[in-house]
Amino acid sequence: MEVLAKRLSHLDSQVEGALRVVMFYDTLMRRRVDLPALARASAGLAECVAGFRLHGTGRSVRVSPDGTPAPTPPSPASSTAPITLDDEEIGAVWLERPGPANPLDEVLLDRLAIAAAVVVERYGPARTTMADPALVELVISADSDEAARARALRLLGFAAALPVRVAAVRSPLPLDRVAGLVCPGRPVKAAPLGDVGVVLATGVDATRFPAGTRAGIGAAESPDRSWREARTALRFTTPRRPVVHHDDLGALALLAQVPPEVARDNADVAAVARVAANPEDLETLDAYCATGSLRRAAEVLHLHHSSVSRRLDQLGKALGVELTDPTGLVRARLALTAWRLLDD
């Protein structure tokens, strides 16, 4: 290559420069550098800020010519090029050159993009749990076509043959930590979406969610449907039942489709709302509805069963139902659940 470069340099100095750029990146590839090193070398060669971004992880790096992180806010890119792997765009590289572009910038970016694709293919998807929210949203959106969804899943590192489950999470802990706990040793990606965290995984261990976390887990194989199920299941979580599988809801899931104004106008739901003004009454009603037994409710509340019996008598009168009757218990459970859904 060096001999060829010397011969061509007599014909055109720009050709010589282009060949030297190619040789520069060939050397970097032989040294098996990683992406940050590739960016640093490119910034030094271009004598301006160079950067790259991977769509699958949202990872972005900008480097100054001296090899240090580039200052923020970033300057407008003077030239860009896509990082392409197997005919799919997986990211982008760019230069932030003040003033006019250098004649060799196009060649430099082309070789940088090729080198970046080689590095990504060599080392595989990034081992980080957090993902680009836009890419995750593409996976779970009902408006995405199947080709776009499949491409997004691939960029996130999920094999085409693997089913992907979705969990909707609210937690005081960092989302990546939660995702790592419930999906050990399995492909998993997570991203915030509004006030809810989205976890994509090939399998979710519901027993590993940390304390203080609430989660709804979808069951459908299609990620968009699994997401809808997960959001619904999340609405049914309570302090006593912080993790809910959509499959476990059965016909109860239909309550999530009741319009809020219809639920509020229901006499049983309105009665529960009045009872809920007293935390002690609400706790008693919740314990009894959850256990279906006066004695088990007393154990949960750490009270004597006679005390719980008196409370239930008072609650039954306030609700207008006989709580010890099977029909009354069903009405109370449905009303309590419908009332909770109003707060979501």
CSV table of C-alpha atoms in Angstrom, one decimal:
chain,number,residue,atom,x,y,z
A,1,MET,CA,0.0,0.0,0.0
A,2,GLU,CA,2.8,2.4,0.8
A,3,VAL,CA,4.5,1.7,-2.5
A,4,LEU,CA,1.2,2.4,-4.3
A,5,ALA,CA,0.8,5.6,-2.4
A,6,LYS,CA,4.2,6.8,-3.4
A,7,ARG,CA,3.5,6.1,-7.1
A,8,LEU,CA,0.1,7.8,-7.1
A,9,SER,CA,1.4,10.8,-5.1
A,10,HIS,CA,3.2,11.9,-8.3
A,11,LEU,CA,-0.2,12.0,-10.0
A,12,ASP,CA,-2.4,13.8,-7.5
A,13,SER,CA,-1.6,15.0,-4.0
A,14,GLN,CA,-5.3,14.5,-3.0
A,15,VAL,CA,-5.1,10.9,-4.0
A,16,GLU,CA,-2.0,10.5,-1.9
A,17,GLY,CA,-3.9,12.0,1.1
A,18,ALA,CA,-6.8,9.7,0.6
A,19,LEU,CA,-4.6,6.7,0.5
A,20,ARG,CA,-2.9,7.7,3.7
A,21,VAL,CA,-6.2,8.1,5.4
A,22,VAL,CA,-7.1,4.5,4.3
A,23,MET,CA,-3.8,3.3,5.5
A,24,PHE,CA,-4.3,5.1,8.8
A,25,TYR,CA,-7.6,3.3,9.5
A,26,ASP,CA,-6.2,-0.1,8.3
A,27,THR,CA,-3.5,0.3,10.9
A,28,LEU,CA,-6.1,1.0,13.6
A,29,MET,CA,-8.1,-2.1,12.6
A,30,ARG,CA,-5.0,-4.3,12.8
A,31,ARG,CA,-4.5,-3.0,16.3
A,32,ARG,CA,-8.1,-3.9,17.2
A,33,VAL,CA,-8.8,-0.6,18.9
A,34,ASP,CA,-12.2,0.1,20.5
A,35,LEU,CA,-14.7,2.8,19.7
A,36,PRO,CA,-13.4,5.5,22.0
A,37,ALA,CA,-9.8,5.0,20.7
A,38,LEU,CA,-11.2,5.2,17.2
A,39,ALA,CA,-12.8,8.5,17.9
A,40,ARG,CA,-9.7,9.9,19.6
A,41,ALA,CA,-7.5,8.9,16.6
A,42,SER,CA,-10.0,10.4,14.2
A,43,ALA,CA,-10.2,13.7,16.0
A,44,GLY,CA,-6.4,13.9,16.0
A,45,LEU,CA,-6.2,13.1,12.3
A,46,ALA,CA,-8.9,15.5,11.4
A,47,GLU,CA,-7.7,18.2,13.8
A,48,CYS,CA,-11.2,18.9,14.9
A,49,VAL,CA,-13.9,17.3,17.1
A,50,ALA,CA,-15.0,13.8,16.0
A,51,GLY,CA,-17.9,11.9,17.3
A,52,PHE,CA,-20.0,8.8,17.0
A,53,ARG,CA,-23.4,7.6,18.2
A,54,LEU,CA,-24.9,4.0,18.2
A,55,HIS,CA,-28.6,3.8,17.8
A,56,GLY,CA,-29.0,0.6,19.7
A,57,THR,CA,-27.6,1.9,23.0
A,58,GLY,CA,-27.9,5.6,22.6
A,59,ARG,CA,-24.2,5.8,23.4
A,60,SER,CA,-22.5,8.9,22.1
A,61,VAL,CA,-18.9,10.0,22.2
A,62,ARG,CA,-17.3,13.3,21.2
A,63,VAL,CA,-13.6,13.8,21.3
A,64,SER,CA,-11.4,16.9,20.8
A,65,PRO,CA,-8.2,16.8,18.7
A,66,ASP,CA,-6.1,16.5,21.9
A,67,GLY,CA,-7.9,13.3,22.9
A,68,THR,CA,-10.0,14.8,25.7
A,69,PRO,CA,-13.8,14.8,25.8
A,70,ALA,CA,-15.2,17.6,23.6
A,71,PRO,CA,-16.8,20.6,25.3
A,72,THR,CA,-20.5,21.0,25.4
A,73,PRO,CA,-22.8,22.1,23.9
A,74,PRO,CA,-21.7,20.5,20.7
A,75,SER,CA,-21.1,22.5,17.6
A,76,PRO,CA,-23.1,21.7,14.4
A,77,ALA,CA,-21.7,18.8,12.5
A,78,SER,CA,-19.8,19.9,9.4
A,79,SER,CA,-20.1,16.5,7.8
A,80,THR,CA,-21.6,13.1,8.8
A,81,ALA,CA,-21.7,9.5,7.6
A,82,PRO,CA,-23.9,6.5,8.7
A,83,ILE,CA,-22.4,3.5,10.4
A,84,THR,CA,-23.9,0.6,8.4
A,85,LEU,CA,-23.8,-3.1,9.3
A,86,ASP,CA,-25.4,-5.7,7.0
A,87,ASP,CA,-27.2,-3.0,5.1
A,88,GLU,CA,-28.7,-1.5,8.3
A,89,GLU,CA,-27.8,1.8,9.7
A,90,ILE,CA,-26.7,1.2,13.3
A,91,GLY,CA,-25.3,4.7,14.1
A,92,ALA,CA,-23.5,7.7,12.8
A,93,VAL,CA,-20.1,9.4,12.8
A,94,TRP,CA,-19.4,13.1,12.3
A,95,LEU,CA,-16.9,15.9,12.4
A,96,GLU,CA,-17.4,19.3,13.9
A,97,ARG,CA,-15.0,21.4,11.8
A,98,PRO,CA,-15.3,25.1,12.1
A,99,GLY,CA,-15.3,26.8,8.8
A,100,PRO,CA,-15.3,25.0,5.4
A,101,ALA,CA,-14.9,21.2,5.2
A,102,ASN,CA,-11.5,19.7,4.4
A,103,PRO,CA,-11.3,17.9,1.0
A,104,LEU,CA,-10.4,14.7,2.7
A,105,ASP,CA,-13.2,14.8,5.3
A,106,GLU,CA,-15.5,12.7,3.2
A,107,VAL,CA,-12.9,10.0,2.9
A,108,LEU,CA,-12.0,10.2,6.6
A,109,LEU,CA,-15.7,9.8,7.7
A,110,ASP,CA,-16.2,6.9,5.2
A,111,ARG,CA,-13.3,5.0,6.7
A,112,LEU,CA,-14.3,5.9,10.2
A,113,ALA,CA,-17.8,4.6,9.6
A,114,ILE,CA,-16.4,1.3,8.2
A,115,ALA,CA,-14.0,0.9,11.1
A,116,ALA,CA,-16.8,1.6,13.6
A,117,ALA,CA,-19.0,-1.0,12.0
A,118,VAL,CA,-16.1,-3.5,12.2
A,119,VAL,CA,-15.6,-2.8,15.9
A,120,VAL,CA,-19.3,-3.2,16.7
A,121,GLU,CA,-19.5,-6.5,14.8
A,122,ARG,CA,-16.3,-7.7,16.5
A,123,TYR,CA,-17.3,-6.9,20.0
A,124,GLY,CA,-21.1,-7.3,19.7
A,125,PRO,CA,-23.8,-5.2,21.2
A,126,ALA,CA,-22.7,-3.0,24.1
A,127,ARG,CA,-23.0,-4.7,27.5
A,128,THR,CA,-24.9,-1.8,29.0
A,129,THR,CA,-28.5,-2.4,30.2
A,130,MET,CA,-29.8,1.1,29.4
A,131,ALA,CA,-31.0,1.6,25.8
A,132,ASP,CA,-32.0,4.5,23.6
A,133,PRO,CA,-35.6,5.3,24.6
A,134,ALA,CA,-36.5,6.1,21.0
A,135,LEU,CA,-35.4,2.6,19.9
A,136,VAL,CA,-37.3,0.9,22.8
A,137,GLU,CA,-40.4,2.9,22.0
A,138,LEU,CA,-40.2,1.7,18.4
A,139,VAL,CA,-40.2,-1.9,19.7
A,140,ILE,CA,-43.3,-1.5,21.9
A,141,SER,CA,-45.3,0.9,19.8
A,142,ALA,CA,-48.5,-0.5,18.2
A,143,ASP,CA,-47.9,1.9,15.3
A,144,SER,CA,-44.5,0.2,14.3
A,145,ASP,CA,-44.5,-2.1,11.4
A,146,GLU,CA,-43.0,-5.6,11.9
A,147,ALA,CA,-39.9,-4.8,9.8
A,148,ALA,CA,-39.1,-1.7,11.9
A,149,ARG,CA,-39.8,-3.6,15.1
A,150,ALA,CA,-37.5,-6.5,14.1
A,151,ARG,CA,-34.7,-4.1,13.1
A,152,ALA,CA,-35.0,-2.2,16.4
A,153,LEU,CA,-34.8,-5.5,18.4
A,154,ARG,CA,-31.8,-6.5,16.4
A,155,LEU,CA,-30.1,-3.2,17.1
A,156,LEU,CA,-30.8,-3.7,20.8
A,157,GLY,CA,-29.1,-7.1,20.7
A,158,PHE,CA,-32.1,-9.5,20.7
A,159,ALA,CA,-31.8,-12.5,18.4
A,160,ALA,CA,-34.7,-12.8,15.9
A,161,ALA,CA,-35.8,-16.2,17.2
A,162,LEU,CA,-36.1,-15.2,20.8
A,163,PRO,CA,-39.5,-14.1,22.3
A,164,VAL,CA,-39.2,-10.7,24.1
A,165,ARG,CA,-41.3,-10.0,27.2
A,166,VAL,CA,-42.0,-6.5,28.5
A,167,ALA,CA,-42.3,-5.3,32.0
A,168,ALA,CA,-43.6,-1.9,33.1
A,169,VAL,CA,-41.7,-0.7,36.2
A,170,ARG,CA,-41.9,2.0,38.8
A,171,SER,CA,-39.0,2.0,41.3
A,172,PRO,CA,-37.0,4.3,43.5
A,173,LEU,CA,-33.9,2.4,42.3
A,174,PRO,CA,-32.1,3.1,39.0
A,175,LEU,CA,-33.8,1.3,36.2
A,176,ASP,CA,-30.7,-0.4,35.0
A,177,ARG,CA,-30.1,-1.9,38.4
A,178,VAL,CA,-33.7,-3.2,38.6
A,179,ALA,CA,-33.4,-4.7,35.1
A,180,GLY,CA,-30.1,-6.4,35.9
A,181,LEU,CA,-31.6,-8.0,39.0
A,182,VAL,CA,-34.7,-9.5,37.4
A,183,CYS,CA,-33.0,-10.7,34.3
A,184,PRO,CA,-29.6,-12.2,35.4
A,185,GLY,CA,-27.6,-13.8,32.6
A,186,ARG,CA,-30.2,-13.0,29.9
A,187,PRO,CA,-30.5,-10.3,27.2
A,188,VAL,CA,-32.1,-7.3,28.8
A,189,LYS,CA,-32.6,-3.6,27.8
A,190,ALA,CA,-34.3,-0.9,29.7
A,191,ALA,CA,-35.3,2.7,29.1
A,192,PRO,CA,-37.5,5.3,30.8
A,193,LEU,CA,-40.7,6.2,28.9
A,194,GLY,CA,-42.6,9.0,30.6
A,195,ASP,CA,-43.2,8.1,34.3
A,196,VAL,CA,-42.7,4.4,33.7
A,197,GLY,CA,-39.6,2.3,33.1
A,198,VAL,CA,-39.7,-0.2,30.2
A,199,VAL,CA,-37.7,-3.5,30.6
A,200,LEU,CA,-37.3,-5.7,27.5
A,201,ALA,CA,-36.1,-9.2,28.2
A,202,THR,CA,-36.3,-12.8,27.0
A,203,GLY,CA,-37.4,-13.7,30.5
A,204,VAL,CA,-38.2,-11.9,33.8
A,205,ASP,CA,-37.8,-13.4,37.3
A,206,ALA,CA,-40.7,-11.8,39.2
A,207,THR,CA,-39.3,-12.9,42.5
A,208,ARG,CA,-36.1,-10.8,42.1
A,209,PHE,CA,-37.8,-7.4,42.0
A,210,PRO,CA,-36.3,-5.3,44.8
A,211,ALA,CA,-38.3,-4.0,47.7
A,212,GLY,CA,-40.2,-0.8,46.9
A,213,THR,CA,-40.5,-1.6,43.3
A,214,ARG,CA,-43.8,-2.1,41.5
A,215,ALA,CA,-44.0,-4.0,38.2
A,216,GLY,CA,-46.5,-5.3,35.7
A,217,ILE,CA,-45.3,-8.1,33.4
A,218,GLY,CA,-46.8,-8.8,30.0
A,219,ALA,CA,-47.3,-12.3,28.7
A,220,ALA,CA,-47.8,-11.8,24.9
A,221,GLU,CA,-45.0,-12.7,22.5
A,222,SER,CA,-45.5,-9.6,20.5
A,223,PRO,CA,-43.7,-6.7,22.3
A,224,ASP,CA,-46.3,-4.1,21.5
A,225,ARG,CA,-49.1,-6.3,23.0
A,226,SER,CA,-46.9,-7.4,25.9
A,227,TRP,CA,-46.3,-3.7,26.7
A,228,ARG,CA,-50.0,-3.0,26.8
A,229,GLU,CA,-50.5,-5.9,29.1
A,230,ALA,CA,-47.6,-4.8,31.3
A,231,ARG,CA,-49.0,-1.3,31.7
A,232,THR,CA,-52.4,-2.8,32.6
A,233,ALA,CA,-50.8,-5.2,35.1
A,234,LEU,CA,-48.9,-2.3,36.7
A,235,ARG,CA,-52.1,-0.5,37.4
A,236,PHE,CA,-53.3,-3.5,39.5
A,237,THR,CA,-50.2,-3.5,41.8
A,238,THR,CA,-50.6,-2.7,45.5
A,239,PRO,CA,-48.2,-2.5,48.5
A,240,ARG,CA,-49.3,-6.1,49.3
A,241,ARG,CA,-49.0,-7.2,45.7
A,242,PRO,CA,-46.2,-5.2,44.1
A,243,VAL,CA,-45.6,-7.4,41.1
A,244,VAL,CA,-48.5,-8.5,38.9
A,245,HIS,CA,-48.4,-10.8,35.9
A,246,HIS,CA,-51.1,-9.9,33.3
A,247,ASP,CA,-52.0,-13.6,32.9
A,248,ASP,CA,-52.9,-13.7,36.6
A,249,LEU,CA,-55.5,-11.0,36.3
A,250,GLY,CA,-57.9,-13.0,34.2
A,251,ALA,CA,-61.3,-11.3,33.9
A,252,LEU,CA,-60.1,-8.6,36.4
A,253,ALA,CA,-58.2,-7.0,33.5
A,254,LEU,CA,-61.5,-5.9,32.1
A,255,LEU,CA,-61.8,-3.4,34.9
A,256,ALA,CA,-59.0,-1.4,33.4
A,257,GLN,CA,-61.2,-0.7,30.4
A,258,VAL,CA,-64.0,0.9,32.4
A,259,PRO,CA,-64.0,4.6,31.8
A,260,PRO,CA,-63.1,6.6,35.0
A,261,GLU,CA,-66.3,8.6,35.0
A,262,VAL,CA,-68.3,5.3,34.9
A,263,ALA,CA,-66.4,3.9,37.8
A,264,ARG,CA,-66.7,7.1,39.9
A,265,ASP,CA,-70.5,7.0,39.4
A,266,ASN,CA,-70.8,3.5,40.7
A,267,ALA,CA,-72.3,3.3,44.2
A,268,ASP,CA,-69.9,0.7,45.5
A,269,VAL,CA,-66.8,2.5,44.2
A,270,ALA,CA,-68.0,5.8,45.7
A,271,ALA,CA,-68.5,4.1,49.0
A,272,VAL,CA,-65.0,2.7,49.0
A,273,ALA,CA,-63.7,6.2,48.2
A,274,ARG,CA,-65.4,7.5,51.4
A,275,VAL,CA,-64.0,4.6,53.4
A,276,ALA,CA,-60.5,5.3,52.1
A,277,ALA,CA,-60.5,8.7,53.8
A,278,ASN,CA,-59.7,6.7,56.9
A,279,PRO,CA,-56.3,4.9,56.5
A,280,GLU,CA,-57.2,2.4,59.2
A,281,ASP,CA,-60.4,1.4,57.6
A,282,LEU,CA,-58.8,1.2,54.2
A,283,GLU,CA,-56.1,-1.1,55.5
A,284,THR,CA,-58.7,-3.3,57.2
A,285,LEU,CA,-60.7,-3.6,54.0
A,286,ASP,CA,-57.6,-4.3,51.9
A,287,ALA,CA,-56.5,-7.0,54.3
A,288,TYR,CA,-59.9,-8.7,54.3
A,289,CYS,CA,-60.3,-8.5,50.5
A,290,ALA,CA,-56.8,-9.9,50.0
A,291,THR,CA,-57.2,-12.8,52.3
A,292,GLY,CA,-61.0,-13.5,52.2
A,293,SER,CA,-60.8,-14.6,55.8
A,294,LEU,CA,-61.4,-12.8,59.1
A,295,ARG,CA,-58.8,-14.7,60.9
A,296,ARG,CA,-56.1,-14.4,58.2
A,297,ALA,CA,-56.9,-10.7,57.9
A,298,ALA,CA,-56.4,-10.4,61.7
A,299,GLU,CA,-53.0,-12.1,61.3
A,300,VAL,CA,-52.0,-9.7,58.6
A,301,LEU,CA,-53.1,-6.7,60.7
A,302,HIS,CA,-51.6,-8.1,63.9
A,303,LEU,CA,-54.9,-7.6,65.6
A,304,HIS,CA,-57.3,-9.9,67.6
A,305,HIS,CA,-59.9,-11.4,65.3
A,306,SER,CA,-62.7,-9.9,67.5
A,307,SER,CA,-61.3,-6.4,66.8
A,308,VAL,CA,-61.2,-7.1,63.1
A,309,SER,CA,-64.8,-8.5,63.2
A,310,ARG,CA,-66.0,-5.2,64.7
A,311,ARG,CA,-64.2,-3.2,62.1
A,312,LEU,CA,-65.7,-5.3,59.3
A,313,ASP,CA,-69.2,-4.8,60.7
A,314,GLN,CA,-68.7,-1.1,60.6
A,315,LEU,CA,-67.2,-1.2,57.1
A,316,GLY,CA,-70.0,-3.4,55.8
A,317,LYS,CA,-72.5,-0.8,57.0
A,318,ALA,CA,-70.5,2.0,55.4
A,319,LEU,CA,-70.3,0.1,52.1
A,320,GLY,CA,-73.9,-1.1,52.2
A,321,VAL,CA,-72.8,-4.8,51.8
A,322,GLU,CA,-72.5,-7.8,54.0
A,323,LEU,CA,-68.8,-8.5,53.8
A,324,THR,CA,-69.0,-12.0,55.3
A,325,ASP,CA,-71.3,-13.0,52.5
A,326,PRO,CA,-69.5,-14.3,49.4
A,327,THR,CA,-71.4,-11.9,47.1
A,328,GLY,CA,-70.6,-9.0,49.4
A,329,LEU,CA,-67.0,-9.9,49.5
A,330,VAL,CA,-66.9,-10.0,45.6
A,331,ARG,CA,-68.5,-6.6,45.4
A,332,ALA,CA,-66.1,-5.1,47.9
A,333,ARG,CA,-63.1,-6.6,46.1
A,334,LEU,CA,-64.3,-5.3,42.7
A,335,ALA,CA,-65.1,-1.9,44.1
A,336,LEU,CA,-61.7,-1.6,45.9
A,337,THR,CA,-59.8,-2.6,42.7
A,338,ALA,CA,-61.9,-0.2,40.6
A,339,TRP,CA,-61.2,2.7,43.1
A,340,ARG,CA,-57.5,2.0,43.0
A,341,LEU,CA,-57.5,2.1,39.2
A,342,LEU,CA,-58.8,5.6,39.4
A,343,ASP,CA,-55.6,6.8,41.0
A,344,ASP,CA,-53.4,5.5,38.2
